[in-house]
Amino acid sequence: MSHAPLPPDLTLAELRDRIDALDSQLLRLLNDRALVAEAVGELKKREGTPYFRPDRVAQVIGKIQTANPGPLKSNHVAAVWREIMSACLALESPQRVAVLGPEGTFTEQAAIEFFGGAADMMYCANFDEVFHATAAGSAQYGVVGVENSVEGVVTRSLDLFLHTPCHIVGEVSLLIRHNLMRTENSLAGIEAVLAHPQALAQCQGWLSKHLPHVERRPVSSNAEGARLAATNPAWAGIASERAATQFGLHIVSHAIQDDAYNRTRFAVIALPQTLAMPAATGHDCTSLVVSVPNQPGAVHDLLMPLKTHGVSMTRFESRPAKTGQWEYYFYIDLDGHPSQPHVAAALQELRALCAFYKVLGAYAVGK
């Protein structure tokens, strides 16, 4: 559908009147949509089906992007629709999401990108608490960091996945911009820089060059570092722009991460009874953790079913089993979904070789 061009001689007042009229139409339509969403929520409640379905959200947004005639950019349309759907979902059933706190962490930002801003955030002191809150049902979902493009895997998250009843139902890949912030708008007089250990590591080149003699103090999260920096003018934090706004800090240096394309993957977790394994989308990842008997050739044999059935492996990490016997757990990401015959066949053969086998989840790949 094409839009008729606006008359070229309209005044600013007339253009604003048109915007006001369109805003009124949008508001009416959005509330009409919300009424339908409430009816959907009542139906889901009677049927006992999940209120939130990430595959449905992706389907709706994809359809809207395909139909978008412009001039709005498709990624901006997607962001708007995600917030509309989030607000409507909050009317059906508010979604409680456990994230690393306090407010302003990248984990919170990842949760907002996945669930929208209407989700009810539950702020936790560490990833252990995120897993516990989700497993105990205090939160319906949790979001945890699993891998950084510079520093590699978040080992604590991998260890926690081993024994949790939760599984992965989605992921978010977030471009990470680290900013140095403090109460003073200057680099002078900084005695300590506070941040999560991963952030300190990701910014070590910049810190060594610009603040070589300043103490680097690890804390539970970047937002916590920003919060603490707000209490002492001699301290600085490394965190997001959102955290700077949250705690009223000056950003004295933007994007100080050593890698310009620094990204972190976040996993969205839930109990299976909250949300079952999402359906295949065509762009999926299957995550699992396995162990094999400690004998020659065992790891080679582990990989053979993947080669035989043409399944690509996108990640392979090992973690000590902590048995004292030099045994390891292997964390594997596969390209595909267990509903696909070749993936199912590979998993069946692989399972027969394992002393321990657990599918952590299958979910759409984060963009």
Coordinates of C-alpha atoms in Angstrom, one line a residue:
M1 CA 0.0 0.0 0.0
S2 CA 1.5 3.3 -1.1
H3 CA 0.9 6.6 0.8
A4 CA -0.3 9.7 -0.9
P5 CA 2.4 12.5 -0.7
L6 CA 1.6 15.4 1.6
P7 CA 0.8 18.7 0.0
P8 CA 4.0 20.7 -0.1
D9 CA 2.5 24.0 1.2
L10 CA 1.3 22.8 4.6
T11 CA 2.4 24.9 7.6
L12 CA 4.1 23.6 10.7
A13 CA 0.8 24.0 12.6
E14 CA -1.1 22.0 10.0
L15 CA 1.5 19.2 10.1
R16 CA 1.3 19.1 13.8
D17 CA -2.5 18.8 13.6
R18 CA -2.1 15.9 11.3
I19 CA 0.4 14.2 13.7
D20 CA -2.1 14.8 16.6
A21 CA -4.9 13.2 14.6
L22 CA -2.8 10.2 13.7
D23 CA -1.7 9.8 17.3
S24 CA -5.3 9.7 18.4
Q25 CA -6.0 7.0 15.8
L26 CA -2.9 5.0 16.9
L27 CA -4.0 5.2 20.5
R28 CA -7.5 4.0 19.7
L29 CA -6.1 1.1 17.6
L30 CA -3.6 0.1 20.3
N31 CA -6.3 -0.1 22.9
D32 CA -8.4 -2.1 20.5
R33 CA -5.5 -4.5 20.1
A34 CA -5.1 -4.6 23.9
L35 CA -8.8 -5.6 24.4
V36 CA -8.2 -8.5 21.9
A37 CA -5.0 -9.5 23.8
E38 CA -7.0 -9.6 27.1
A39 CA -9.5 -11.9 25.5
V40 CA -6.6 -14.1 24.3
G41 CA -5.3 -14.1 27.8
E42 CA -8.6 -15.4 29.2
L43 CA -8.7 -18.1 26.6
K44 CA -5.1 -19.2 27.4
K45 CA -6.0 -19.2 31.1
R46 CA -8.9 -21.6 30.5
E47 CA -6.8 -23.9 28.2
G48 CA -3.8 -23.8 30.5
T49 CA -1.4 -22.8 27.6
P50 CA 1.6 -20.5 28.0
Y51 CA 1.0 -16.8 27.9
F52 CA 4.4 -15.9 26.4
R53 CA 5.6 -17.7 23.3
P54 CA 8.8 -16.4 21.8
D55 CA 8.1 -18.1 18.5
R56 CA 4.8 -16.3 18.1
V57 CA 6.4 -13.0 18.9
A58 CA 9.1 -13.6 16.2
Q59 CA 6.4 -14.7 13.8
V60 CA 4.3 -11.5 14.3
I61 CA 7.3 -9.2 14.1
G62 CA 8.6 -10.9 11.0
K63 CA 5.3 -10.6 9.3
I64 CA 5.1 -6.9 10.2
Q65 CA 8.7 -6.3 8.9
T66 CA 7.8 -8.0 5.6
A67 CA 4.7 -5.9 5.2
N68 CA 6.5 -2.6 6.1
P69 CA 6.4 -0.2 3.1
G70 CA 8.6 2.4 4.8
P71 CA 9.9 5.0 5.4
L72 CA 10.3 3.5 8.9
K73 CA 13.3 1.1 9.0
S74 CA 12.4 -2.5 9.6
N75 CA 14.5 -2.8 12.8
H76 CA 12.8 0.2 14.2
V77 CA 9.4 -1.3 13.4
A78 CA 10.5 -4.5 15.1
A79 CA 11.4 -2.5 18.3
V80 CA 8.1 -0.7 18.3
W81 CA 6.1 -3.9 17.8
R82 CA 8.0 -5.8 20.5
E83 CA 7.0 -3.1 23.0
I84 CA 3.4 -3.2 21.8
M85 CA 3.3 -6.9 22.3
S86 CA 5.0 -6.6 25.6
A87 CA 2.5 -4.1 26.9
C88 CA -0.4 -6.3 25.7
L89 CA 1.2 -9.4 27.3
A90 CA 1.4 -7.5 30.6
L91 CA -2.4 -7.2 30.5
E92 CA -2.8 -11.0 29.8
S93 CA -0.3 -12.0 32.5
P94 CA 2.7 -9.9 33.7
Q95 CA 5.9 -11.8 33.0
R96 CA 8.4 -11.9 35.9
V97 CA 12.0 -12.1 34.7
A98 CA 15.0 -12.7 37.0
V99 CA 18.1 -10.7 35.9
L100 CA 21.5 -9.7 37.3
G101 CA 21.0 -6.4 39.2
P102 CA 20.8 -3.7 40.1
E103 CA 19.0 -1.7 37.4
G104 CA 21.1 -0.8 34.4
T105 CA 23.0 -4.1 33.8
F106 CA 23.5 -5.5 30.3
T107 CA 21.6 -8.5 31.5
E108 CA 18.6 -6.3 32.1
Q109 CA 19.1 -4.8 28.7
A110 CA 19.1 -8.2 27.1
A111 CA 15.9 -9.1 29.0
I112 CA 14.2 -5.9 27.7
E113 CA 15.3 -6.8 24.1
F114 CA 13.7 -10.2 24.5
F115 CA 10.6 -9.5 26.6
G116 CA 10.0 -5.8 26.0
G117 CA 9.9 -3.0 28.6
A118 CA 6.6 -4.1 30.2
A119 CA 8.2 -7.2 31.8
D120 CA 8.5 -7.2 35.6
M121 CA 12.2 -7.4 36.4
M122 CA 13.4 -9.2 39.5
Y123 CA 17.0 -8.1 40.3
C124 CA 19.4 -10.7 41.7
A125 CA 22.9 -10.3 43.2
N126 CA 24.4 -13.0 40.9
F127 CA 23.7 -15.6 38.3
D128 CA 23.3 -18.3 41.1
E129 CA 20.3 -16.3 42.3
V130 CA 18.9 -15.9 38.8
F131 CA 18.9 -19.7 38.4
H132 CA 17.5 -20.3 41.8
A133 CA 14.6 -17.8 41.4
T134 CA 13.7 -19.3 38.0
A135 CA 13.9 -22.9 39.2
A136 CA 11.9 -22.1 42.4
G137 CA 9.2 -20.3 40.4
S138 CA 9.8 -16.9 42.0
A139 CA 10.3 -15.7 38.4
Q140 CA 8.9 -17.3 35.3
Y141 CA 12.0 -16.6 33.3
G142 CA 15.7 -15.8 33.9
V143 CA 18.4 -14.2 31.8
V144 CA 22.1 -15.1 32.2
G145 CA 25.3 -14.4 30.3
V146 CA 26.8 -17.4 28.7
E147 CA 29.5 -16.2 26.3
N148 CA 31.5 -13.1 25.4
S149 CA 33.2 -12.7 22.0
V150 CA 36.4 -11.5 23.7
E151 CA 36.7 -13.3 27.0
G152 CA 34.9 -16.5 26.1
V153 CA 32.4 -18.5 28.1
V154 CA 30.9 -17.4 31.4
T155 CA 32.1 -20.4 33.4
R156 CA 29.7 -20.0 36.3
S157 CA 26.7 -20.1 34.0
L158 CA 27.9 -23.3 32.4
D159 CA 28.4 -24.9 35.8
L160 CA 24.9 -23.8 37.0
F161 CA 23.3 -25.3 33.8
L162 CA 24.5 -28.7 34.8
H163 CA 22.1 -29.3 37.7
T164 CA 19.2 -26.9 37.1
P165 CA 15.8 -28.2 36.1
C166 CA 15.5 -25.1 33.8
H167 CA 16.2 -25.2 30.1
I168 CA 17.1 -22.6 27.5
V169 CA 14.1 -21.2 25.6
G170 CA 15.8 -18.2 23.8
E171 CA 18.9 -16.2 23.4
V172 CA 19.9 -12.6 22.9
S173 CA 23.2 -11.4 21.3
L174 CA 24.0 -8.0 22.6
L175 CA 26.6 -5.5 21.3
I176 CA 28.4 -4.4 24.4
R177 CA 29.6 -0.8 24.8
H178 CA 31.5 -0.2 28.0
N179 CA 31.6 3.4 29.3
L180 CA 33.7 4.9 32.1
M181 CA 31.5 6.9 34.4
R182 CA 31.8 8.9 37.7
T183 CA 30.3 11.8 39.6
E184 CA 33.1 14.2 38.2
N185 CA 33.2 14.9 34.5
S186 CA 37.0 14.3 34.3
L187 CA 39.6 11.5 34.4
A188 CA 41.6 13.3 37.0
G189 CA 41.6 12.0 40.6
I190 CA 40.3 8.5 40.0
E191 CA 41.6 6.1 42.6
A192 CA 39.6 2.9 41.7
V193 CA 37.6 1.6 38.8
L194 CA 34.8 -0.8 39.8
A195 CA 33.2 -3.3 37.4
H196 CA 32.4 -6.9 36.8
P197 CA 35.6 -9.0 36.2
Q198 CA 34.6 -9.6 32.6
A199 CA 34.2 -5.9 31.9
L200 CA 37.6 -5.2 33.6
A201 CA 39.2 -7.8 31.3
Q202 CA 37.4 -6.5 28.2
C203 CA 38.8 -3.0 28.9
Q204 CA 42.2 -3.8 30.2
G205 CA 44.1 -2.3 27.2
W206 CA 42.3 1.1 27.6
L207 CA 42.8 1.0 31.4
S208 CA 46.5 0.2 31.1
K209 CA 47.0 3.1 28.8
H210 CA 44.8 5.8 30.3
L211 CA 44.7 4.8 34.0
P212 CA 47.8 2.6 34.5
H213 CA 48.1 3.2 38.3
V214 CA 44.5 3.0 39.2
E215 CA 43.1 0.1 41.3
R216 CA 40.8 -2.2 39.4
R217 CA 38.2 -3.5 41.8
P218 CA 35.9 -6.4 40.7
V219 CA 32.2 -6.3 41.8
S220 CA 29.1 -8.4 41.2
S221 CA 27.9 -6.4 38.2
N222 CA 28.7 -3.4 36.1
A223 CA 25.6 -1.6 37.3
E224 CA 26.7 -2.3 40.9
G225 CA 30.0 -0.7 40.0
A226 CA 28.1 2.3 38.7
R227 CA 26.0 2.5 41.9
L228 CA 29.1 2.4 44.1
A229 CA 30.8 5.0 41.9
A230 CA 27.9 7.4 42.7
T231 CA 28.8 7.2 46.4
N232 CA 32.5 8.2 46.1
P233 CA 33.9 10.9 43.8
A234 CA 37.3 9.1 43.7
W235 CA 35.7 6.0 42.2
A236 CA 34.6 5.3 38.6
G237 CA 32.5 2.5 37.2
I238 CA 32.4 0.7 33.8
A239 CA 28.9 0.2 32.7
S240 CA 26.1 1.0 30.1
E241 CA 24.7 4.4 29.3
R242 CA 21.5 3.2 30.9
A243 CA 23.4 2.7 34.2
A244 CA 24.9 6.2 33.9
T245 CA 21.4 7.7 33.6
Q246 CA 20.1 5.5 36.4
F247 CA 22.7 6.6 38.9
G248 CA 23.2 10.2 37.7
L249 CA 26.8 9.8 36.5
H250 CA 28.9 11.6 33.9
I251 CA 30.2 9.4 31.1
V252 CA 33.8 10.6 31.0
S253 CA 34.9 8.2 28.2
H254 CA 32.7 6.3 25.8
A255 CA 33.2 2.8 24.4
I256 CA 36.4 1.9 26.2
Q257 CA 36.2 -1.8 25.4
D258 CA 39.3 -3.1 23.6
D259 CA 37.3 -4.9 20.9
A260 CA 35.0 -2.6 18.9
Y261 CA 32.7 -5.5 18.1
N262 CA 32.5 -6.9 21.6
R263 CA 29.3 -9.0 21.9
T264 CA 27.8 -11.1 24.7
R265 CA 25.3 -14.0 24.3
F266 CA 22.6 -14.2 27.0
A267 CA 20.4 -17.3 27.5
V268 CA 16.8 -17.0 28.4
I269 CA 15.9 -19.8 30.8
A270 CA 12.6 -21.3 32.1
L271 CA 11.2 -24.4 33.7
P272 CA 9.7 -26.8 31.1
Q273 CA 6.3 -26.5 32.7
T274 CA 6.4 -22.7 32.2
L275 CA 7.5 -23.0 28.6
A276 CA 8.2 -26.2 26.7
M277 CA 10.9 -26.4 24.0
P278 CA 10.0 -23.7 21.4
A279 CA 9.1 -25.0 17.9
A280 CA 11.7 -24.9 15.2
T281 CA 12.1 -21.6 13.3
G282 CA 14.6 -22.7 10.7
H283 CA 17.4 -20.7 12.4
D284 CA 17.9 -22.7 15.7
C285 CA 20.5 -23.9 18.1
T286 CA 20.5 -27.0 20.2
S287 CA 22.6 -26.9 23.4
L288 CA 23.6 -29.9 25.4
V289 CA 26.1 -31.0 28.0
V290 CA 27.6 -34.5 28.0
S291 CA 30.5 -36.5 29.5
V292 CA 32.2 -39.6 28.1
P293 CA 34.2 -42.4 29.8
N294 CA 37.8 -41.4 30.4
Q295 CA 39.4 -43.6 27.8
P296 CA 41.4 -43.1 24.6
G297 CA 39.4 -41.9 21.6
A298 CA 36.3 -41.2 23.6
V299 CA 36.0 -37.5 22.5
H300 CA 36.7 -38.4 18.8
D301 CA 33.9 -41.0 19.0
L302 CA 31.6 -38.4 20.5
L303 CA 31.9 -36.2 17.4
M304 CA 31.4 -38.9 14.8
P305 CA 27.5 -39.0 14.9
L306 CA 27.5 -35.3 14.1
K307 CA 29.8 -35.8 11.1
T308 CA 27.8 -38.9 10.0
H309 CA 24.5 -37.0 10.0
G310 CA 25.8 -33.7 8.7
V311 CA 25.1 -31.7 11.9
S312 CA 27.4 -28.6 12.3
M313 CA 28.8 -27.9 15.8
T314 CA 29.0 -24.2 16.6
R315 CA 30.5 -24.4 20.1
F316 CA 32.5 -27.0 22.1
E317 CA 33.6 -26.2 25.6
S318 CA 35.0 -28.4 28.4
R319 CA 34.6 -27.9 32.1
P320 CA 36.2 -30.1 34.9
A321 CA 33.7 -32.5 36.4
K322 CA 35.3 -31.8 39.8
T323 CA 35.5 -35.5 40.7
G324 CA 39.3 -35.5 41.1
Q325 CA 39.6 -38.1 38.3
W326 CA 40.5 -35.7 35.5
E327 CA 37.0 -36.1 34.0
Y328 CA 35.2 -33.4 32.0
Y329 CA 31.8 -32.2 31.0
F330 CA 31.5 -31.0 27.4
Y331 CA 29.1 -28.2 26.4
I332 CA 28.1 -28.4 22.8
D333 CA 26.0 -26.1 20.6
L334 CA 24.6 -27.6 17.4
D335 CA 23.2 -25.9 14.4
G336 CA 19.5 -27.1 14.1
H337 CA 16.6 -28.3 16.1
P338 CA 15.8 -31.8 17.6
S339 CA 12.6 -31.9 15.5
Q340 CA 14.7 -32.1 12.4
P341 CA 15.4 -35.8 11.4
H342 CA 19.1 -35.5 10.9
V343 CA 19.6 -33.7 14.2
A344 CA 17.4 -36.2 16.0
A345 CA 19.4 -39.1 14.5
A346 CA 22.7 -37.6 15.5
L347 CA 21.5 -36.9 19.1
Q348 CA 20.2 -40.5 19.4
E349 CA 23.6 -42.0 18.4
L350 CA 25.5 -39.5 20.5
R351 CA 23.5 -40.2 23.6
A352 CA 24.3 -43.9 23.4
L353 CA 28.0 -43.0 23.7
C354 CA 27.7 -40.7 26.8
A355 CA 28.1 -41.5 30.5
F356 CA 26.1 -38.3 31.1
Y357 CA 23.7 -36.6 28.6
K358 CA 21.5 -33.5 29.0
V359 CA 19.8 -31.3 26.4
L360 CA 20.0 -27.8 27.8
G361 CA 17.5 -26.5 25.3
A362 CA 16.7 -25.7 21.6
Y363 CA 15.8 -22.2 20.7
A364 CA 15.9 -19.6 17.9
V365 CA 19.4 -18.1 17.4
G366 CA 19.7 -14.5 18.7
K367 CA 20.4 -11.8 16.1

